[in-house]
Short mmCIF file of N, CA and C in Angstrom, two decimals:
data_model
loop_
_atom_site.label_atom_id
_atom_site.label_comp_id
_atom_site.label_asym_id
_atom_site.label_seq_id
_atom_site.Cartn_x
_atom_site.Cartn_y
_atom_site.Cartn_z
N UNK A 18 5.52 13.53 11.70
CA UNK A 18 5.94 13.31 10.33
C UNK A 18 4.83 12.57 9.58
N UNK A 19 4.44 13.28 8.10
CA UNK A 19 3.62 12.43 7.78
C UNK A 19 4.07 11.23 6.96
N UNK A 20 2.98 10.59 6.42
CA UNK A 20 3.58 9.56 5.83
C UNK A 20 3.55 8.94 4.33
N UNK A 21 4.60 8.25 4.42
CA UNK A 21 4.62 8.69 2.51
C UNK A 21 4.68 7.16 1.87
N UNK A 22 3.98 7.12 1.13
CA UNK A 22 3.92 5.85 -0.08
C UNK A 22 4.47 5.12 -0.98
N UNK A 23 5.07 3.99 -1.33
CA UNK A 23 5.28 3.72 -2.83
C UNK A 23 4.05 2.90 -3.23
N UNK A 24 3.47 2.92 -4.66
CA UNK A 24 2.28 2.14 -5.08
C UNK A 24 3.30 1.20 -6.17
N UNK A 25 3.17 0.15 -5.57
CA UNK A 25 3.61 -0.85 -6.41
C UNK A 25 2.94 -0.66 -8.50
N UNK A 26 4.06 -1.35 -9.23
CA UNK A 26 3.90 -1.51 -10.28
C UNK A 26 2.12 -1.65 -10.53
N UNK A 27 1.67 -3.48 -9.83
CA UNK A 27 0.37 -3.84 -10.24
C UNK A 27 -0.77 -2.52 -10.02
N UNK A 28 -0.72 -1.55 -9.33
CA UNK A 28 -1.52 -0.44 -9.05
C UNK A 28 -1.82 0.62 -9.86
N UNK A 29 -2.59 1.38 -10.51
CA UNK A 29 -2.52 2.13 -11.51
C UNK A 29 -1.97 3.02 -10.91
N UNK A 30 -1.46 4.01 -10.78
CA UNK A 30 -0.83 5.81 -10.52
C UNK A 30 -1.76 6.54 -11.02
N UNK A 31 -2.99 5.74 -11.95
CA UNK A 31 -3.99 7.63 -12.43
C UNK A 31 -4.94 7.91 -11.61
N UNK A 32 -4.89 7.03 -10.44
CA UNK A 32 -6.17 7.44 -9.53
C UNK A 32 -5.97 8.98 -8.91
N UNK A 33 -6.90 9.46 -8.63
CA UNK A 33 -6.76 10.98 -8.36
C UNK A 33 -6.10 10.79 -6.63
N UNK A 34 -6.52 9.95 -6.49
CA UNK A 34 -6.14 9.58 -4.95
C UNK A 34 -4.64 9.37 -4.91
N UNK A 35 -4.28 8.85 -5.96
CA UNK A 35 -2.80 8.85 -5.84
C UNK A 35 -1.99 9.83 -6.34
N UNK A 36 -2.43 10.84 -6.53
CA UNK A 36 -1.92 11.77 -7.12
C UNK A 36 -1.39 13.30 -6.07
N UNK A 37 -1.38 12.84 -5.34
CA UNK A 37 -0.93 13.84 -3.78
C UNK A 37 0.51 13.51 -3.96
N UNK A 38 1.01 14.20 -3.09
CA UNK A 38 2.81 14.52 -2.94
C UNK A 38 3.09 13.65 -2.03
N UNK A 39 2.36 12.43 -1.01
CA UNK A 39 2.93 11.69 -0.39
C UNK A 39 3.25 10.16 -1.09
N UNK A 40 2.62 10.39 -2.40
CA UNK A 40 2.84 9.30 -3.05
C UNK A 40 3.48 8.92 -4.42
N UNK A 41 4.18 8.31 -4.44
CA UNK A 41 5.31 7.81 -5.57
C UNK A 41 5.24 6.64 -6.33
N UNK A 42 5.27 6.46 -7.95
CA UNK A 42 4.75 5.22 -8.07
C UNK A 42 6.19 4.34 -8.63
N UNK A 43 6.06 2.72 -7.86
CA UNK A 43 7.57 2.74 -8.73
C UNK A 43 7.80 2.30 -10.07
N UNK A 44 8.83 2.34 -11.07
CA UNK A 44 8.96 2.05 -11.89
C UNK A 44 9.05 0.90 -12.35
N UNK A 45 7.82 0.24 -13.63
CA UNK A 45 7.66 -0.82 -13.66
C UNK A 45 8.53 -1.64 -13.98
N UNK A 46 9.71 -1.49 -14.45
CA UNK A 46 10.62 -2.16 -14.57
C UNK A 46 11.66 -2.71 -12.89
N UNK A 47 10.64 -2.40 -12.28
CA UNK A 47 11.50 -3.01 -11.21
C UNK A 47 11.42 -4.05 -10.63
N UNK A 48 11.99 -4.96 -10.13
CA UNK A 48 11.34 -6.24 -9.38
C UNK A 48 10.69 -5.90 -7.61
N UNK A 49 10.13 -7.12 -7.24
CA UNK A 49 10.06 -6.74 -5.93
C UNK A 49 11.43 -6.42 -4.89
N UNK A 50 12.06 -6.96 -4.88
CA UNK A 50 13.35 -6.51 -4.44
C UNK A 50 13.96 -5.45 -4.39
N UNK A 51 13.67 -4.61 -5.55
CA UNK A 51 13.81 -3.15 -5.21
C UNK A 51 13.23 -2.78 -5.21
N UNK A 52 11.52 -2.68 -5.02
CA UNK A 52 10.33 -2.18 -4.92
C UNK A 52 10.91 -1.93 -3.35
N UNK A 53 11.35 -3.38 -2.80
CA UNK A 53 11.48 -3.63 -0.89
C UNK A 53 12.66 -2.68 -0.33
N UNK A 54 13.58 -2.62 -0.84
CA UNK A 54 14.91 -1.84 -0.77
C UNK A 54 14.51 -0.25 -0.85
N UNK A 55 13.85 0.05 -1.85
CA UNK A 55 14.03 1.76 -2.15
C UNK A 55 12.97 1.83 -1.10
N UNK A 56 11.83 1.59 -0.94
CA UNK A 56 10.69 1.39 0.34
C UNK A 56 11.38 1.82 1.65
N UNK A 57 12.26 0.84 2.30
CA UNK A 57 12.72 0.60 3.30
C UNK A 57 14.05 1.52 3.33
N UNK A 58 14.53 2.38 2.36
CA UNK A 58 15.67 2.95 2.58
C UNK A 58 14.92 4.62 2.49
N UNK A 59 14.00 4.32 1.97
CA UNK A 59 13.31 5.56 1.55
C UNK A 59 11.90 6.05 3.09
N UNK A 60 11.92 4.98 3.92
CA UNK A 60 10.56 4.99 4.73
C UNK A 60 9.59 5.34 3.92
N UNK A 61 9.04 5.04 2.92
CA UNK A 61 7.83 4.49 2.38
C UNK A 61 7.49 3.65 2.78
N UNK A 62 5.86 3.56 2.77
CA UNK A 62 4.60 2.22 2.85
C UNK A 62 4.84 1.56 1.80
N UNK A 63 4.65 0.46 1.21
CA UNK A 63 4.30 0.15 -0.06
C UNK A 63 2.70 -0.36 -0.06
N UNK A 64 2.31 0.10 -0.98
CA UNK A 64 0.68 -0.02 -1.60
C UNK A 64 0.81 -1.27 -2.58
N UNK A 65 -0.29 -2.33 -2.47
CA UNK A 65 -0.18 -2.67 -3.23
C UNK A 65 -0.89 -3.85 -3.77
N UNK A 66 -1.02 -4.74 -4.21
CA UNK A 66 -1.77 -5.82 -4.57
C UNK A 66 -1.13 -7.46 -4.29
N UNK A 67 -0.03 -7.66 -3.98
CA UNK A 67 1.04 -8.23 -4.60
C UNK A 67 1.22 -9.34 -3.43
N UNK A 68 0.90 -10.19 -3.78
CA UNK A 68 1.02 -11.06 -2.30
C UNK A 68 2.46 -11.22 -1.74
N UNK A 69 3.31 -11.11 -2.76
CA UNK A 69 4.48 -11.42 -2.54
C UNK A 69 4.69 -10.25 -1.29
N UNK A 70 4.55 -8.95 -1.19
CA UNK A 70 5.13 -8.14 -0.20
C UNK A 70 4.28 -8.46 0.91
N UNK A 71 3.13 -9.30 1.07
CA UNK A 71 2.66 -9.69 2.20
C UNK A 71 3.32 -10.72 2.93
N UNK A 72 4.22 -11.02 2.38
CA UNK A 72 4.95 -12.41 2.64
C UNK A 72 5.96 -11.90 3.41
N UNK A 73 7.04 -10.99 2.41
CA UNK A 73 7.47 -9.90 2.63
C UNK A 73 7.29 -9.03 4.37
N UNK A 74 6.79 -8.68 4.69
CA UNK A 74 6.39 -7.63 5.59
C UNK A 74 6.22 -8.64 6.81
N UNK A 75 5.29 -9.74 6.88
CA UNK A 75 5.42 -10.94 7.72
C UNK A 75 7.04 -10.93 8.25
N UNK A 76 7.86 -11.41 7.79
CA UNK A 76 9.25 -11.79 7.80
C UNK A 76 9.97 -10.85 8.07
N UNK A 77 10.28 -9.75 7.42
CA UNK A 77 11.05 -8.65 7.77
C UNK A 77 10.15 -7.17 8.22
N UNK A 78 11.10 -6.57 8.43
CA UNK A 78 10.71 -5.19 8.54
C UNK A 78 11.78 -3.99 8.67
N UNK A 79 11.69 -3.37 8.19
CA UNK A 79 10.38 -2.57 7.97
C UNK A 79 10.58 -2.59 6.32
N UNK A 80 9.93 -2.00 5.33
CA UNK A 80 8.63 -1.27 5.31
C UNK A 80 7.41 -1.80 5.72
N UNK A 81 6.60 -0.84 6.14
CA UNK A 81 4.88 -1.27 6.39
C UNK A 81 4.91 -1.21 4.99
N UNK A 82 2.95 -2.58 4.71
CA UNK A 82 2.54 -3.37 3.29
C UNK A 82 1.32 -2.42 4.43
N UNK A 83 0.73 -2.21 2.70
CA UNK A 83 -0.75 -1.48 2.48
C UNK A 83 -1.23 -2.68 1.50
N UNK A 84 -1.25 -4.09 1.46
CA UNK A 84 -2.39 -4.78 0.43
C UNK A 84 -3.52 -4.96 0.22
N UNK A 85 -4.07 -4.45 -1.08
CA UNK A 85 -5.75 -4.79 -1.25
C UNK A 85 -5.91 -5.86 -1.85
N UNK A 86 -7.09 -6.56 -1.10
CA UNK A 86 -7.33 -7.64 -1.16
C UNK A 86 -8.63 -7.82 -2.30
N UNK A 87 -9.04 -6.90 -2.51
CA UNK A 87 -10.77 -6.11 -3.47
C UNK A 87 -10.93 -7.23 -4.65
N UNK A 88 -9.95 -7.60 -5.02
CA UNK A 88 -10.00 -8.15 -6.23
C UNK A 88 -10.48 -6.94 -7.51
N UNK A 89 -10.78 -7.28 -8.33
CA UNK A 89 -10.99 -6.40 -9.55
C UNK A 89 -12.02 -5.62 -9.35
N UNK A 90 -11.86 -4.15 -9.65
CA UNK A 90 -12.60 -3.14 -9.26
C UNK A 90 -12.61 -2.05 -10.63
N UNK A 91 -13.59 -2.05 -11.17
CA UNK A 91 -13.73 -0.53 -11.68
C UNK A 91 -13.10 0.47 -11.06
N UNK A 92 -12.40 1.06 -12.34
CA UNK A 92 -11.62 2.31 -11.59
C UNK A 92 -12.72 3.39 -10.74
N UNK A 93 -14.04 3.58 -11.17
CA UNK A 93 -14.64 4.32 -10.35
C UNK A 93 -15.05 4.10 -9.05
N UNK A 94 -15.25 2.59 -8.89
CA UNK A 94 -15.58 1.85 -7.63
C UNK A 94 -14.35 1.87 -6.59
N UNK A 95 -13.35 1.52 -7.37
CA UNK A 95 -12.26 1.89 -6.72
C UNK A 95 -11.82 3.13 -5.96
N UNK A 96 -12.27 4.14 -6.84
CA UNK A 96 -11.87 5.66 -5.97
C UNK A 96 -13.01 5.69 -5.17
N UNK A 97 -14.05 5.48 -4.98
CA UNK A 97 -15.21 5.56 -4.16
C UNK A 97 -14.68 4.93 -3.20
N UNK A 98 -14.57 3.08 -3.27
CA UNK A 98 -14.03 2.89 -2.18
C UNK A 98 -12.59 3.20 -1.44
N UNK A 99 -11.55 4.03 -1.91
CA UNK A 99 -10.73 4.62 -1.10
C UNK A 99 -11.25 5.48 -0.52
N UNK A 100 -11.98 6.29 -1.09
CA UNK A 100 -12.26 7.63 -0.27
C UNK A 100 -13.04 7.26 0.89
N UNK A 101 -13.51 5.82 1.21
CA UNK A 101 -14.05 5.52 1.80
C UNK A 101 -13.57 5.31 3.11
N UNK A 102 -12.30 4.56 2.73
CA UNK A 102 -11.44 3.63 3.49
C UNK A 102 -10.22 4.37 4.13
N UNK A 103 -9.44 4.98 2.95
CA UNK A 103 -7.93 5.83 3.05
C UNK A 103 -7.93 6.14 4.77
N UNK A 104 -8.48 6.60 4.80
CA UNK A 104 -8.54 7.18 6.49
C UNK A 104 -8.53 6.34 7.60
N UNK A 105 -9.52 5.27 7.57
CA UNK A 105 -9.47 3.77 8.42
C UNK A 105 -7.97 2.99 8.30
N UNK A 106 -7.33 3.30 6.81
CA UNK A 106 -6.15 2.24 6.54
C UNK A 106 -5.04 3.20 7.62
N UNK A 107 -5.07 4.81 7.50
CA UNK A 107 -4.15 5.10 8.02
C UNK A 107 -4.07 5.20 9.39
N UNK A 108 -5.05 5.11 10.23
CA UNK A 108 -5.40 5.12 11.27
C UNK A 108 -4.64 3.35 12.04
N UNK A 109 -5.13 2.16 11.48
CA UNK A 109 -4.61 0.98 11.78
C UNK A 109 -2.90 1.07 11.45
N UNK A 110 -2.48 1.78 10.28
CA UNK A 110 -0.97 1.66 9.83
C UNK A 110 -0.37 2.59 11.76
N UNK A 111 -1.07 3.23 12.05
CA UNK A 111 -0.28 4.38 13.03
C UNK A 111 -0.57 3.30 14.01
N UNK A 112 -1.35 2.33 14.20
CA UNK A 112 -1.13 1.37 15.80
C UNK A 112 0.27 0.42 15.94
N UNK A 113 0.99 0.63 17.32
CA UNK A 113 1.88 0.15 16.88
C UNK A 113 2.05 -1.21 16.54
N UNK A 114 2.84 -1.73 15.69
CA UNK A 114 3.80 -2.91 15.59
C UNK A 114 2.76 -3.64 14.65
N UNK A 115 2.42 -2.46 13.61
CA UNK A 115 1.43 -3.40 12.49
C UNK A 115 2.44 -3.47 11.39
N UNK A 116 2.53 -4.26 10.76
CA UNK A 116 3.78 -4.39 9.73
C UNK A 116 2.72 -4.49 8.60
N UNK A 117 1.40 -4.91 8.90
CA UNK A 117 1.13 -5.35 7.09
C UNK A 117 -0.92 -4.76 7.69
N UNK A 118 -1.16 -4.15 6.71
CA UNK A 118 -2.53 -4.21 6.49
C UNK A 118 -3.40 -4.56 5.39
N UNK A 119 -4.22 -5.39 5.31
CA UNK A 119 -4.58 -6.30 4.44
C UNK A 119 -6.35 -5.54 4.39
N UNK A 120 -6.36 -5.02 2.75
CA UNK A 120 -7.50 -4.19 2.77
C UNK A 120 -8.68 -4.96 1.72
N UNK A 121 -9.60 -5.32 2.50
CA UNK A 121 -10.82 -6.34 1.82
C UNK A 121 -12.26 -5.25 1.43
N UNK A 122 -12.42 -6.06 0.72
CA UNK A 122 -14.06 -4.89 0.32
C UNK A 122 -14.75 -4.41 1.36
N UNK A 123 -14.80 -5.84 2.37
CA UNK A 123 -15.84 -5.16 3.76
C UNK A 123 -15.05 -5.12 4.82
N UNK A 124 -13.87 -5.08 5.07
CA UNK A 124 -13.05 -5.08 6.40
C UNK A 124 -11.89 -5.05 5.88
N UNK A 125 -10.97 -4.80 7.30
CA UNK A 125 -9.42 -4.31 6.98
C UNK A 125 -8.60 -5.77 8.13
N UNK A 126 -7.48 -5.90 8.26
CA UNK A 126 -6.99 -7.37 8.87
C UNK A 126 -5.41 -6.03 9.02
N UNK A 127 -5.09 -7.03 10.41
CA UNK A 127 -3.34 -6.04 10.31
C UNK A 127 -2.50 -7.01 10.57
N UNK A 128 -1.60 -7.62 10.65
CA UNK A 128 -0.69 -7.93 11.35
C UNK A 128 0.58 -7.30 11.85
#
């Protein structure tokens, strides 16, 4: 089964990268709480920026947290560096009993 996404509010949705059928963006009017709920009822990842779901993912489970850690990025730098990365992130998400991956400019962290 493959695997499918929510990109949190803070995340743009126009990246071309996010624009595949495994990924869903949620509606900004939502809080984290149902960002965590539709995630976890839905088996979505959540993508995202948001420290709060790192906190999140620590404590409970499931959903698996996809957080980037990049700080502010040009949208072009940004798709460069996914296309870079996307593949490394999904590779660590498939080891078991990683609940959270924490994605930095030069390295990736799991817990």
């Amino acid at each position: 089964m493959s695997k499918r996404f929510l990109l949190d509010a803070n995340l743009s949705s126009r990246s071309r990268h996010w624009q595949q059928p495994e990924f869903e963006s949620a509606p900004d009017h939502w809080d984290d709480h149902t960002v965590w709920q539709y995630a976890a009822e839905h088996n979505l990842i959540i993508v995202t920026k948001d420290v709060d779901f790192e906190e999140r993912a620590l404590r409970y489970a499931p959903p698996q947290v996809v957080r980037f850690c990049t700080g502010n990025m040009r949208r072009q730098v940004f798709r460069a560096f996914l296309a870079e990365t996307w593949e490394h992130i999904l590779e660590v998400l498939n080891q078991p009993h990683v609940r959270l991956v924490r994605v930095f400019a030069d390295h990736l962290e799991k817990a």
